Amino acid sequence: MREFKGRVIAAGEVTAEAVVTRQGFNTLASMQMMFIQSKTKCVDQSNPDIYKKILMGKALCLPQTIGSTTGGMFLYSAVQSGKAPACLLFSKEIDSLAAAGAVLADVWSENAKMPTVDRLGDEFLEYVQDGDTITVKPDGTVIVNR
Amino acid sequence: MELTKEQQALLDGEKGPTMAKVMKTLVQYGEVFGAEKMVPVTGEYGHLVLSFGLTFLGPVFDLYQKLIDDGCLAGQKFTCDPRPYDKNVPQNALQKTVAKFVFGKQARYEEQLKKLGILNDDSYTCTCYLDEIGNTPKEGDVLSWAESSAVVYANSVLGARCNRNSGIIELFGSVAGYVPYFGFLTDDGRKADWIVELKTSRLPDAQILGSAIGMKVMEDVPYVKGLDQYLGTELTDAAKTYLKDFGAATASNGAVGLYHIENLTPEAKKQGESLIRENAKVYVIDDAELQRVKEGYPCVWKDLNAAPKMCFLGCPHMTLEQLIDWTKKIEAGLKESGNSKVTVPTVFTTSVGVMKKFNQTVYAGRLAKTGVIVSYICPLMFMDTPLGQHEPVITSSNKLRTYTTARFYDNDEILSIITKGEK
């Protein structure tokens, strides 16, 4: 078990299985087919870390998001539609697109939430592996169980 | 964050609870990045990234309807990214049916855009900054835009100031009239974190150079040395066209929102190396590095030897110069091969404004004779359907490659494939 502490972008408490990308998460490229998938799967051919893996309901561990500026609205729609990752856990400082998605979901969603924590450090992303059980606390504590 | 009296009143609900939530979102978003204040949007027009009535994005359209119902409209007119389909682009009956389902909210959304403040019916393009469209910000303008390729162009080539805003956030900025002050809006945020030293034997393909830099620097700001030897020191139409494609690749293959080209882009010309941070990292690019990057592009076609069924050029939308240049190249290629028409169904995408201008030239008729179709659509959205994902489409756009299953070839290879039927 390892514990990490980051900065809270959108507070919440959740436990979920980790899915890990060590390269930038391209939100549009990854999630653009979620509207026809029963469970959101990554379809980004350029990201071998998570290509074809299920994202919905998982603790998505990533350095940052990249790519299209539709990113935030895709994340917001995913949260509102119940197809989003359970939480977003950033090793680095969150980028403007993911921050938009997290804040939009936080302010405009009545029920669904997507706890989001950033600045967890490079060590977090080096340590965490697919399949680990992740628990996120409202104060930004992230517990990784293996 | 310290707000002015007017800003605080918006946040406190002076203009209703929906406007208060718009303001709350912008404040909370800005605070993530340490913004200490909000500043007025000074650019004449906005630009929105969402142009497609994708069924799945229902929550976004519901949110926009709430803005309309509660009178929270944009305080400035705006342009918008390209539409997702066009009846002139070849599709079989099944593909048309699927597209109608996937983009089932298109009509509703375009009605919403009219109410929210779209400039006019020809305002759908990702290259809103071109003269033919007229949404060209001035140096120093503060913008509330989204669309990664447009933001990086406005920041880098025009010297405007805009963060890489997400869709929805950019509309909120136009509605509230304010944006949080951080990142590319500040002088410090425009400093370069990387020096890119170009040591190639010739002018690199803009799409591959942009891709290499984007993948290396990610969200950082690069200061590129050596490109001016090929592009010159003035922002000619040719240089701007090159930087349009270069920037789109940096933004989509990485997350670049601003670059400086030594002796060429406005801030680099004025401030030179004083733009570079102390201890900036260095990335040297030579011919071998570009070849390595190109060879690393994956292709997920089921049959890697499949014959291409379609070719898309124009992501971002082509300029007038590109349409004319490609017309000449295709004519020459067909003459050489003895073919009368292109051997792969080929679509060039451009804005309605550029298309109108192109149609006034002799080249429009000549291009039509080669079999190439000119359309105003977004090829990315056109391919973003369950059937489109399985089509063997080729492109020389690194942005289209990144977001779809399209296979990348450089411009010379594309020309050979579509005129001769081989690489």
Coordinates of N, CA and C in Angstrom, one line a residue, chain B residues 30 47 50 65 179 224 229 288 320 341 371 381:
Chain B
G30 N -10.2 29.5 -13.2 CA -9.1 30.4 -13.1 C -8.3 30.1 -11.8
H47 N -14.6 32.4 -30.8 CA -14.6 31.3 -31.7 C -14.9 30.0 -30.9
L50 N -17.2 23.7 -30.7 CA -18.2 22.7 -31.0 C -19.1 23.1 -32.1
Q65 N -29.0 25.3 -23.9 CA -30.4 25.8 -23.9 C -30.8 26.5 -22.7
V179 N -12.4 36.8 -18.8 CA -11.7 35.5 -18.7 C -10.7 35.6 -17.6
V224 N 11.6 28.3 -31.8 CA 12.2 27.5 -32.9 C 13.3 28.4 -33.7
Q229 N 15.3 30.5 -42.1 CA 16.1 30.4 -43.3 C 15.3 29.8 -44.4
A288 N 17.1 12.9 -39.8 CA 16.9 11.5 -39.2 C 15.8 11.6 -38.1
L320 N -6.5 29.5 -49.7 CA -6.7 29.7 -51.2 C -5.4 29.3 -51.9
K341 N -8.3 11.3 -64.1 CA -8.9 11.8 -62.9 C -8.1 11.1 -61.7
G371 N -11.5 15.5 -60.7 CA -12.3 14.6 -59.9 C -12.3 15.0 -58.4
M381 N -14.7 15.2 -38.1 CA -16.1 14.8 -37.6 C -16.7 13.8 -38.6

